C-alpha positions as a LaTeX table, in Angstrom:
\begin{tabular}{lrrr}
\hline
Residue & $x$ (\AA) & $y$ (\AA) & $z$ (\AA) \\
\hline
Met1 & 108.32 & 51.46 & 67.32 \\
Val2 & 110.12 & 51.21 & 70.01 \\
Arg3 & 110.64 & 54.39 & 70.31 \\
Leu4 & 106.79 & 55.51 & 69.60 \\
His5 & 106.51 & 52.48 & 72.43 \\
Arg6 & 108.85 & 54.62 & 74.82 \\
Ser7 & 107.24 & 57.73 & 74.23 \\
Leu8 & 105.30 & 59.88 & 77.11 \\
Tyr9 & 103.23 & 61.35 & 75.50 \\
Ile10 & 101.67 & 57.72 & 73.59 \\
Gln11 & 101.81 & 56.56 & 76.52 \\
Val12 & 99.41 & 59.61 & 78.14 \\
Leu13 & 97.92 & 59.59 & 75.01 \\
Ala14 & 96.55 & 55.24 & 75.69 \\
Ala15 & 95.90 & 55.87 & 79.03 \\
Ile16 & 93.57 & 58.46 & 78.42 \\
Ile17 & 91.72 & 56.56 & 75.78 \\
Leu18 & 91.63 & 54.05 & 78.38 \\
Gly19 & 90.13 & 55.68 & 81.02 \\
Val20 & 87.86 & 57.07 & 78.83 \\
Leu21 & 86.28 & 53.43 & 78.17 \\
Phe22 & 86.58 & 52.14 & 81.89 \\
Gly23 & 84.75 & 55.45 & 82.53 \\
Ile24 & 82.06 & 54.15 & 79.88 \\
Val25 & 81.44 & 50.79 & 80.69 \\
Ser26 & 82.30 & 50.73 & 84.16 \\
Pro27 & 81.07 & 53.81 & 85.84 \\
Glu28 & 82.15 & 52.67 & 89.08 \\
Arg29 & 84.78 & 51.10 & 89.42 \\
Ala30 & 86.55 & 53.32 & 87.70 \\
Ala31 & 85.58 & 55.70 & 89.79 \\
Ala32 & 86.73 & 53.97 & 91.99 \\
Met33 & 90.27 & 54.88 & 90.49 \\
Lys34 & 90.02 & 58.37 & 91.65 \\
Pro35 & 93.14 & 57.37 & 94.27 \\
Leu36 & 95.55 & 56.94 & 91.27 \\
Gly37 & 95.16 & 60.55 & 89.94 \\
Asp38 & 95.16 & 61.85 & 93.55 \\
Gly39 & 98.50 & 60.01 & 94.35 \\
Phe40 & 99.94 & 61.67 & 91.46 \\
Ile41 & 99.53 & 64.73 & 92.35 \\
Lys42 & 99.96 & 64.33 & 96.09 \\
Leu43 & 103.76 & 63.96 & 94.35 \\
Ile44 & 103.41 & 66.68 & 92.29 \\
Lys45 & 102.64 & 69.04 & 95.41 \\
Met46 & 105.81 & 67.25 & 97.60 \\
Leu47 & 107.53 & 69.51 & 94.90 \\
Ile48 & 105.72 & 72.76 & 94.74 \\
Gly49 & 107.39 & 74.60 & 97.48 \\
Pro50 & 111.31 & 73.65 & 96.75 \\
Ile51 & 110.98 & 74.31 & 93.09 \\
Val52 & 109.54 & 77.66 & 93.57 \\
Phe53 & 112.00 & 78.37 & 95.68 \\
Ala54 & 114.86 & 77.81 & 93.29 \\
Thr55 & 113.23 & 78.70 & 90.73 \\
Ile56 & 112.95 & 82.54 & 91.75 \\
Thr57 & 115.80 & 83.17 & 93.79 \\
Val58 & 117.86 & 81.96 & 91.26 \\
Gly59 & 115.57 & 83.97 & 88.93 \\
Ile60 & 115.72 & 87.05 & 90.56 \\
Ala61 & 119.75 & 86.93 & 92.09 \\
Arg62 & 121.38 & 86.74 & 88.35 \\
Met63 & 118.88 & 89.53 & 86.52 \\
Gly64 & 121.89 & 90.85 & 87.73 \\
Ala65 & 123.58 & 89.83 & 84.77 \\
Leu66 & 120.74 & 92.06 & 82.67 \\
Lys67 & 121.93 & 94.85 & 85.01 \\
Asp68 & 125.43 & 94.71 & 84.33 \\
Val69 & 124.63 & 95.00 & 80.06 \\
Gly70 & 122.74 & 97.74 & 80.76 \\
Arg71 & 120.78 & 99.94 & 78.06 \\
Ile72 & 120.13 & 96.41 & 76.48 \\
Gly73 & 118.85 & 94.47 & 79.97 \\
Leu74 & 116.46 & 96.87 & 81.16 \\
Arg75 & 114.80 & 97.63 & 77.99 \\
Thr76 & 114.20 & 93.01 & 77.64 \\
Leu77 & 112.92 & 93.15 & 81.48 \\
Val78 & 110.76 & 96.11 & 80.79 \\
Tyr79 & 109.52 & 94.43 & 77.29 \\
Phe80 & 109.30 & 90.72 & 79.43 \\
Glu81 & 107.52 & 91.84 & 82.20 \\
Val82 & 104.85 & 93.87 & 79.85 \\
Val83 & 104.47 & 91.47 & 77.66 \\
Ser84 & 104.00 & 88.05 & 78.88 \\
Thr85 & 101.43 & 90.20 & 81.81 \\
Leu86 & 99.16 & 90.52 & 79.01 \\
Ala87 & 99.30 & 87.62 & 77.64 \\
Leu88 & 98.05 & 86.91 & 81.55 \\
Val89 & 95.08 & 89.35 & 81.24 \\
Ile90 & 93.54 & 87.78 & 78.54 \\
Gly91 & 94.20 & 84.29 & 79.36 \\
Leu92 & 91.99 & 85.58 & 82.03 \\
Val93 & 89.82 & 87.43 & 80.15 \\
Val94 & 89.13 & 84.63 & 78.06 \\
Val95 & 88.42 & 81.43 & 80.22 \\
Asn96 & 86.42 & 84.52 & 82.18 \\
Ile97 & 84.41 & 84.61 & 78.53 \\
Leu98 & 83.63 & 80.95 & 77.45 \\
Gln99 & 83.40 & 79.82 & 81.31 \\
Pro100 & 84.99 & 75.87 & 80.00 \\
Gly101 & 84.57 & 74.83 & 83.49 \\
Arg102 & 80.41 & 75.55 & 84.26 \\
Gly103 & 78.36 & 72.74 & 84.60 \\
Leu104 & 80.84 & 70.10 & 85.66 \\
His105 & 80.96 & 70.63 & 90.06 \\
Ala106 & 83.99 & 68.32 & 90.71 \\
Ala107 & 83.47 & 69.26 & 93.38 \\
Ala108 & 81.23 & 66.62 & 94.59 \\
Ala109 & 84.18 & 64.32 & 94.97 \\
Ala110 & 86.03 & 66.51 & 97.53 \\
Pro111 & 84.45 & 68.96 & 99.76 \\
Pro112 & 86.06 & 72.15 & 99.06 \\
Val113 & 87.91 & 74.19 & 101.91 \\
Gln114 & 85.95 & 75.72 & 103.90 \\
Ala115 & 87.36 & 78.83 & 105.12 \\
Pro116 & 87.48 & 79.43 & 108.76 \\
Ala117 & 84.04 & 80.60 & 110.43 \\
Gly118 & 83.59 & 84.81 & 111.15 \\
Ala119 & 83.78 & 87.89 & 109.06 \\
Ser120 & 86.32 & 87.45 & 105.51 \\
Pro121 & 89.80 & 89.04 & 106.38 \\
Thr122 & 90.52 & 92.55 & 106.14 \\
Ala123 & 93.38 & 93.64 & 103.70 \\
Val124 & 96.12 & 93.51 & 106.49 \\
Glu125 & 95.35 & 90.48 & 107.91 \\
Phe126 & 95.24 & 88.74 & 104.56 \\
Leu127 & 98.95 & 90.55 & 104.44 \\
Leu128 & 100.31 & 89.83 & 107.65 \\
Thr129 & 99.51 & 85.58 & 107.03 \\
Ile130 & 102.04 & 85.94 & 103.90 \\
Ile131 & 104.47 & 86.65 & 106.65 \\
Pro132 & 105.63 & 83.15 & 108.08 \\
Thr133 & 106.48 & 82.89 & 111.78 \\
Thr134 & 109.64 & 80.83 & 111.00 \\
Met135 & 111.79 & 80.54 & 107.73 \\
Phe136 & 110.44 & 77.25 & 107.00 \\
Glu137 & 107.41 & 78.10 & 107.60 \\
Gly138 & 105.30 & 77.79 & 104.81 \\
Phe139 & 107.49 & 74.70 & 103.05 \\
Val140 & 106.00 & 72.30 & 105.77 \\
Arg141 & 102.27 & 73.95 & 105.94 \\
Gly142 & 102.59 & 73.85 & 102.21 \\
Asp143 & 102.02 & 77.28 & 102.20 \\
Ile144 & 103.11 & 78.42 & 98.62 \\
Leu145 & 102.43 & 82.86 & 99.38 \\
Gln146 & 104.69 & 82.13 & 102.36 \\
Val147 & 107.40 & 80.28 & 100.37 \\
Leu148 & 106.77 & 83.34 & 97.61 \\
Leu149 & 107.64 & 85.59 & 99.92 \\
Val150 & 110.97 & 84.05 & 101.20 \\
Ser151 & 112.40 & 83.59 & 97.91 \\
Leu152 & 111.84 & 87.04 & 97.20 \\
Leu153 & 114.19 & 88.15 & 99.88 \\
Phe154 & 116.46 & 85.15 & 99.60 \\
Gly155 & 116.98 & 86.50 & 95.97 \\
Ile156 & 116.99 & 90.35 & 96.41 \\
Ala157 & 119.27 & 89.65 & 99.27 \\
Leu158 & 121.62 & 87.81 & 96.46 \\
Leu159 & 121.24 & 89.56 & 94.02 \\
Met160 & 122.71 & 92.26 & 96.56 \\
Gln161 & 125.35 & 90.45 & 97.02 \\
Gly162 & 126.69 & 90.15 & 93.78 \\
Asp163 & 129.67 & 88.40 & 92.48 \\
Arg164 & 130.42 & 87.57 & 96.52 \\
Ala165 & 126.78 & 85.16 & 96.31 \\
Gly166 & 127.78 & 83.29 & 93.17 \\
Met167 & 128.30 & 79.92 & 94.67 \\
Ile168 & 125.00 & 79.73 & 96.73 \\
Val169 & 123.25 & 80.94 & 93.65 \\
Ser170 & 125.38 & 78.58 & 91.54 \\
Trp171 & 124.60 & 75.55 & 95.06 \\
Ile172 & 120.78 & 76.74 & 94.13 \\
Asp173 & 120.55 & 76.63 & 90.32 \\
Gln174 & 122.00 & 72.40 & 90.84 \\
Leu175 & 119.33 & 71.89 & 93.13 \\
Ser176 & 116.54 & 73.38 & 90.66 \\
His177 & 118.10 & 71.03 & 88.01 \\
Thr178 & 118.11 & 68.56 & 90.49 \\
Leu179 & 114.67 & 69.29 & 91.55 \\
Phe180 & 113.46 & 69.09 & 87.56 \\
Ala181 & 115.78 & 65.80 & 87.52 \\
Ile182 & 112.86 & 64.58 & 89.78 \\
Val183 & 110.17 & 66.14 & 88.23 \\
Gly184 & 110.90 & 63.98 & 84.86 \\
Ile185 & 110.98 & 60.78 & 87.60 \\
Val186 & 107.44 & 61.33 & 89.36 \\
Met187 & 105.75 & 62.51 & 85.41 \\
Arg188 & 106.68 & 59.28 & 84.14 \\
Leu189 & 103.71 & 57.82 & 86.29 \\
Ala190 & 101.80 & 60.75 & 84.77 \\
Pro191 & 100.43 & 57.58 & 81.89 \\
Ile192 & 98.74 & 56.62 & 85.61 \\
Gly193 & 97.74 & 59.30 & 87.12 \\
Ala194 & 96.19 & 60.16 & 84.23 \\
Phe195 & 94.06 & 57.05 & 83.79 \\
Gly196 & 92.72 & 57.41 & 87.04 \\
Ala197 & 91.99 & 61.15 & 86.81 \\
Met198 & 90.09 & 60.78 & 83.25 \\
Ala199 & 88.66 & 57.26 & 84.09 \\
Phe200 & 86.93 & 58.71 & 87.87 \\
Thr201 & 86.60 & 61.72 & 85.56 \\
Val202 & 83.79 & 60.00 & 83.16 \\
Gly203 & 82.88 & 57.41 & 86.02 \\
Arg204 & 81.64 & 60.08 & 87.88 \\
Tyr205 & 80.73 & 62.48 & 85.29 \\
Gly206 & 80.14 & 60.90 & 82.12 \\
Val207 & 81.24 & 61.92 & 79.40 \\
Ala208 & 79.78 & 65.02 & 79.14 \\
Ser209 & 82.32 & 65.95 & 80.71 \\
Leu210 & 85.21 & 65.30 & 78.15 \\
Leu211 & 82.99 & 68.38 & 76.55 \\
Ser212 & 84.52 & 70.96 & 79.39 \\
Leu213 & 87.86 & 69.71 & 79.10 \\
Gly214 & 87.59 & 70.30 & 75.10 \\
Lys215 & 86.28 & 73.18 & 76.11 \\
Leu216 & 89.90 & 74.69 & 77.30 \\
Met217 & 91.77 & 73.61 & 75.36 \\
Ala218 & 90.22 & 74.56 & 72.44 \\
Gly219 & 90.36 & 78.21 & 74.26 \\
Val220 & 93.70 & 77.61 & 75.00 \\
Tyr221 & 94.54 & 77.07 & 71.31 \\
Ile222 & 92.47 & 79.76 & 69.83 \\
Thr223 & 93.99 & 82.19 & 72.40 \\
Cys224 & 97.12 & 81.48 & 72.03 \\
Phe225 & 97.01 & 81.62 & 67.98 \\
Leu226 & 95.12 & 85.10 & 68.02 \\
Phe227 & 97.65 & 85.95 & 70.77 \\
Ile228 & 100.29 & 85.20 & 67.53 \\
Leu229 & 98.17 & 86.55 & 65.04 \\
Ile230 & 96.77 & 90.19 & 67.13 \\
Val231 & 99.46 & 90.84 & 70.12 \\
Leu232 & 102.86 & 89.68 & 68.24 \\
Gly233 & 101.61 & 90.68 & 65.06 \\
Ser234 & 100.83 & 93.96 & 65.83 \\
Ile235 & 104.24 & 94.87 & 67.91 \\
Ile236 & 106.36 & 92.39 & 64.33 \\
Arg237 & 104.78 & 94.90 & 62.84 \\
Leu238 & 105.75 & 97.88 & 65.15 \\
Ala239 & 109.43 & 96.69 & 64.60 \\
Gly240 & 109.07 & 97.47 & 60.57 \\
Leu241 & 108.75 & 93.70 & 59.88 \\
Arg242 & 105.93 & 91.27 & 57.89 \\
Leu243 & 104.45 & 88.44 & 60.92 \\
Phe244 & 103.33 & 86.09 & 58.21 \\
Arg245 & 107.72 & 86.40 & 56.75 \\
Phe246 & 108.64 & 86.25 & 60.09 \\
Leu247 & 107.26 & 83.34 & 60.84 \\
Arg248 & 107.71 & 81.48 & 57.71 \\
Tyr249 & 111.12 & 82.27 & 57.81 \\
Ile250 & 111.34 & 80.26 & 61.68 \\
Ala251 & 108.45 & 78.06 & 60.41 \\
Glu252 & 111.34 & 74.78 & 60.79 \\
Glu253 & 111.85 & 75.92 & 64.05 \\
Ile254 & 107.98 & 75.20 & 64.89 \\
Leu255 & 107.96 & 72.39 & 63.09 \\
Ile256 & 110.57 & 71.21 & 65.91 \\
Val257 & 108.90 & 71.79 & 69.44 \\
Leu258 & 105.91 & 71.53 & 67.54 \\
Gly259 & 107.58 & 67.57 & 67.83 \\
Thr260 & 109.60 & 67.59 & 70.94 \\
Ser261 & 106.42 & 70.20 & 72.91 \\
Ser262 & 109.66 & 71.91 & 74.39 \\
Ser263 & 110.67 & 75.62 & 72.88 \\
Glu264 & 114.08 & 74.63 & 74.00 \\
Ser265 & 114.94 & 71.59 & 71.72 \\
Ala266 & 114.95 & 74.86 & 68.76 \\
Leu267 & 116.53 & 77.28 & 71.32 \\
Pro268 & 120.54 & 77.36 & 69.22 \\
Arg269 & 118.96 & 76.72 & 65.90 \\
Leu270 & 116.40 & 80.09 & 66.66 \\
Met271 & 119.75 & 82.16 & 67.83 \\
Met272 & 122.02 & 81.46 & 64.52 \\
Lys273 & 117.99 & 81.70 & 63.04 \\
Leu274 & 118.37 & 85.89 & 64.76 \\
Glu275 & 121.76 & 86.75 & 63.88 \\
Gln276 & 120.85 & 85.75 & 60.19 \\
Leu277 & 118.36 & 88.30 & 60.09 \\
Gly278 & 120.66 & 90.86 & 61.13 \\
Cys279 & 119.93 & 91.09 & 64.81 \\
Ser280 & 123.23 & 91.95 & 66.53 \\
Lys281 & 124.82 & 88.71 & 68.37 \\
Pro282 & 124.84 & 90.66 & 72.23 \\
Val283 & 121.23 & 90.87 & 71.57 \\
Val284 & 120.84 & 87.41 & 70.72 \\
Gly285 & 122.99 & 85.61 & 73.14 \\
Leu286 & 121.02 & 88.14 & 76.03 \\
Val287 & 116.84 & 88.10 & 75.15 \\
Val288 & 116.09 & 84.82 & 73.73 \\
Pro289 & 118.43 & 82.26 & 76.37 \\
Thr290 & 117.03 & 85.10 & 79.17 \\
Gly291 & 113.54 & 85.13 & 77.55 \\
Tyr292 & 112.60 & 81.06 & 77.97 \\
Ser293 & 112.88 & 81.56 & 81.68 \\
Phe294 & 111.05 & 85.99 & 81.78 \\
Asn295 & 108.72 & 85.53 & 78.88 \\
Leu296 & 106.60 & 82.77 & 77.95 \\
Asp297 & 103.62 & 84.14 & 76.61 \\
Gly298 & 102.04 & 80.90 & 76.04 \\
Thr299 & 102.36 & 79.73 & 79.12 \\
Ala300 & 100.48 & 82.86 & 81.11 \\
Ile301 & 97.96 & 81.81 & 78.54 \\
Tyr302 & 97.47 & 78.55 & 79.53 \\
Met303 & 98.07 & 79.53 & 83.25 \\
Thr304 & 95.13 & 81.93 & 83.72 \\
Met305 & 92.84 & 80.12 & 82.03 \\
Ala306 & 93.46 & 75.95 & 83.62 \\
Ala307 & 93.03 & 77.77 & 87.10 \\
Val308 & 89.87 & 79.97 & 86.88 \\
Phe309 & 89.15 & 76.63 & 85.15 \\
Val310 & 89.96 & 74.08 & 88.39 \\
Ala311 & 87.85 & 77.46 & 90.03 \\
Gln312 & 84.86 & 76.76 & 87.25 \\
Val313 & 84.75 & 72.94 & 87.67 \\
Ser314 & 85.09 & 73.81 & 91.75 \\
Gly315 & 81.67 & 75.33 & 91.37 \\
Val316 & 83.69 & 77.98 & 92.99 \\
Asn317 & 82.75 & 81.23 & 91.65 \\
Leu318 & 86.53 & 83.50 & 92.37 \\
Thr319 & 85.76 & 87.02 & 93.87 \\
Met320 & 87.44 & 89.75 & 91.72 \\
Arg321 & 90.57 & 90.60 & 94.58 \\
Glu322 & 90.57 & 86.29 & 94.08 \\
Gln323 & 91.22 & 86.45 & 90.69 \\
Val324 & 93.92 & 89.92 & 90.36 \\
Ser325 & 95.30 & 87.61 & 93.46 \\
Ile326 & 95.94 & 85.21 & 90.98 \\
Leu327 & 97.38 & 87.04 & 88.85 \\
Ala328 & 99.19 & 88.44 & 90.42 \\
Ile329 & 101.01 & 85.22 & 91.82 \\
Leu330 & 101.19 & 84.24 & 87.81 \\
Met331 & 103.43 & 87.52 & 86.96 \\
Leu332 & 106.22 & 85.30 & 89.77 \\
Thr333 & 105.27 & 81.09 & 89.45 \\
Ser334 & 104.88 & 81.18 & 85.22 \\
Lys335 & 108.98 & 82.52 & 85.21 \\
Gly336 & 109.50 & 79.64 & 86.76 \\
Ala337 & 107.69 & 77.37 & 83.94 \\
Ala338 & 110.51 & 76.59 & 82.15 \\
Gly339 & 111.00 & 74.47 & 79.22 \\
Val340 & 110.92 & 71.44 & 81.73 \\
Thr341 & 108.14 & 68.30 & 80.97 \\
Gly342 & 105.74 & 68.62 & 83.79 \\
Ser343 & 106.87 & 72.46 & 85.07 \\
Gly344 & 103.91 & 73.80 & 84.11 \\
Phe345 & 101.94 & 71.57 & 85.64 \\
Ile346 & 103.95 & 72.20 & 88.96 \\
Thr347 & 103.27 & 75.65 & 88.59 \\
Leu348 & 99.88 & 76.06 & 88.38 \\
Ala349 & 99.75 & 73.66 & 91.19 \\
Ala350 & 101.91 & 76.34 & 93.08 \\
Thr351 & 99.39 & 79.03 & 91.93 \\
Leu352 & 96.38 & 76.76 & 92.91 \\
Ala353 & 98.12 & 76.45 & 96.72 \\
Ala354 & 97.55 & 80.61 & 97.60 \\
Val355 & 93.67 & 79.94 & 96.71 \\
Pro356 & 92.58 & 77.93 & 99.67 \\
Ser357 & 88.91 & 78.24 & 98.68 \\
Val358 & 89.53 & 75.89 & 95.34 \\
Pro359 & 89.91 & 72.00 & 96.04 \\
Pro360 & 92.46 & 70.39 & 94.43 \\
Ala361 & 89.47 & 67.96 & 92.73 \\
Gly362 & 89.76 & 70.11 & 89.67 \\
Leu363 & 94.16 & 69.85 & 89.30 \\
Ala364 & 93.39 & 65.90 & 88.74 \\
Leu365 & 90.96 & 66.82 & 85.77 \\
Leu366 & 94.10 & 68.45 & 84.14 \\
Val367 & 96.58 & 65.55 & 84.53 \\
Gly368 & 95.04 & 63.73 & 81.43 \\
Val369 & 94.63 & 66.93 & 78.74 \\
Asp370 & 97.88 & 69.32 & 80.19 \\
Arg371 & 100.03 & 67.16 & 78.25 \\
Phe372 & 97.50 & 67.70 & 75.15 \\
Met373 & 98.37 & 71.72 & 75.61 \\
Ser374 & 101.81 & 71.84 & 76.14 \\
Glu375 & 102.09 & 72.06 & 72.04 \\
Val376 & 100.22 & 75.30 & 72.03 \\
Arg377 & 101.96 & 76.74 & 74.29 \\
Ala378 & 105.73 & 75.32 & 73.19 \\
Ile379 & 105.00 & 77.33 & 70.17 \\
Thr380 & 103.73 & 80.21 & 71.42 \\
Asn381 & 106.66 & 80.75 & 73.17 \\
Leu382 & 109.26 & 80.46 & 70.23 \\
Ile383 & 107.03 & 82.96 & 68.67 \\
Gly384 & 107.35 & 85.63 & 71.98 \\
Asn385 & 111.11 & 85.46 & 72.69 \\
Ala386 & 112.24 & 85.37 & 68.60 \\
Val387 & 109.36 & 88.45 & 68.26 \\
Ala388 & 111.37 & 89.76 & 71.04 \\
Thr389 & 114.57 & 89.25 & 69.85 \\
Val390 & 113.91 & 91.86 & 67.04 \\
Val391 & 111.63 & 94.10 & 69.03 \\
Ile392 & 115.01 & 94.86 & 71.30 \\
Ala393 & 116.97 & 94.70 & 67.84 \\
Arg394 & 115.72 & 97.17 & 66.38 \\
Trp395 & 114.84 & 99.30 & 69.74 \\
Asp396 & 118.27 & 99.34 & 71.21 \\
Gly397 & 119.46 & 99.78 & 66.79 \\
Ala398 & 120.82 & 96.98 & 66.48 \\
Leu399 & 118.62 & 94.99 & 63.82 \\
Asp400 & 119.64 & 95.92 & 60.13 \\
Leu401 & 116.52 & 96.16 & 58.93 \\
Ala402 & 117.19 & 95.94 & 55.23 \\
His403 & 119.39 & 93.81 & 55.60 \\
Ala404 & 116.22 & 91.71 & 57.78 \\
Arg405 & 113.86 & 93.24 & 54.83 \\
Arg406 & 116.13 & 91.18 & 52.01 \\
Val407 & 116.39 & 87.83 & 54.20 \\
Leu408 & 112.92 & 87.74 & 54.09 \\
Ala409 & 111.62 & 88.33 & 50.94 \\
Glu410 & 114.17 & 85.62 & 50.02 \\
Asn411 & 113.32 & 82.95 & 52.36 \\
Glu412 & 109.66 & 83.85 & 51.44 \\
Ala413 & 110.20 & 83.28 & 47.59 \\
Ala414 & 112.22 & 80.44 & 47.71 \\
Ala415 & 111.34 & 76.90 & 47.49 \\
Gly416 & 112.20 & 76.04 & 51.68 \\
Pro417 & 113.82 & 77.61 & 54.29 \\
Val418 & 116.84 & 80.09 & 53.50 \\
Arg419 & 120.16 & 77.86 & 54.47 \\
Leu420 & 122.07 & 79.03 & 57.34 \\
Lys421 & 125.39 & 81.17 & 55.58 \\
Pro422 & 127.20 & 84.19 & 56.83 \\
Asp423 & 125.60 & 86.84 & 55.70 \\
Ala424 & 127.26 & 89.89 & 54.92 \\
Thr425 & 126.25 & 92.38 & 57.03 \\
Gly426 & 128.52 & 90.17 & 59.84 \\
Thr427 & 125.81 & 90.75 & 62.49 \\
\hline
\end{tabular}
């Protein structure tokens, strides 16, 4: 009972329920709770620039390790980029069809950021604004596009230096871990932020606002389910295996992720299971850990849907150019949404910071419900990386397909998942 009481998940859930009840019973007082949600958002935004810089710089710098392993590394990067981009596009299409945020208009609480008077900037002018006057200007102003540019250049420069830059890469990686430790501290305040945001939302907009949030949550869950069933199912079918047999094989790992809301919690067991399935050890050792940074399909789906949802509840009609810009930015920032509680919310805030037409008021709506979409994101990420390992192993000729089919058939026939034991192939 004590452990349950200390669970951040339970605390956030209780805060949301209290916030909803407070909003129903005393709407005016509940609306005054807005600063609690706003304060939490400001703490999150404070960490955006440094985290984006650290994660993207290290990610690019360590691509050298993939380059060094040659063919497997190249195929892994190609697969990750294609599939994760497809997930981003699917999320964007679905949220435009469902439009879960239409009619709520959270912008009434905080006026949207007004664009400067005059004609819209040309493409050349827009590109020039991305270049900061100094390397630190983007961090000071909170301009995420300028931070991205500096991060890309810094990461590429470290990549070109190879082993000579190893110490700097390690230092930045340690900085990244420290920043995520700060995220852990900030996330302890999530129940307070969730209470304030939910009380304000219900107090100001009524119970109808919960329908929009519920529609978003349902949309994310359904989209992730269909992505697993159709996209990943088709991909693994092309590799010669059946999706449902494969999911049954890794069912224990899926349940672990469901309980912890973190796909990294099942990483060691997943690697063992894939080796038992017949994937070669080098492929498993390269693809699975790398996929936890570069192949987050569930996170990609959520990011696009949540970003457009915030625009919708803010009464902002995103142009096709703005939506493509969000997609392009997410192709980079989603790579930094590692399996750390709260990192996905920071990545979302970083992406929206690059779209000044979207006010921050809508982002506060997600404080309470973001945590409850983490399970489906984590499970989709896990399955996506498991499928990726099988596909790349088959692509590279490093999968014993006959053995894999036999293991899956035996597992399906057994009462439960097969036990981990050395297989006959020695892979």
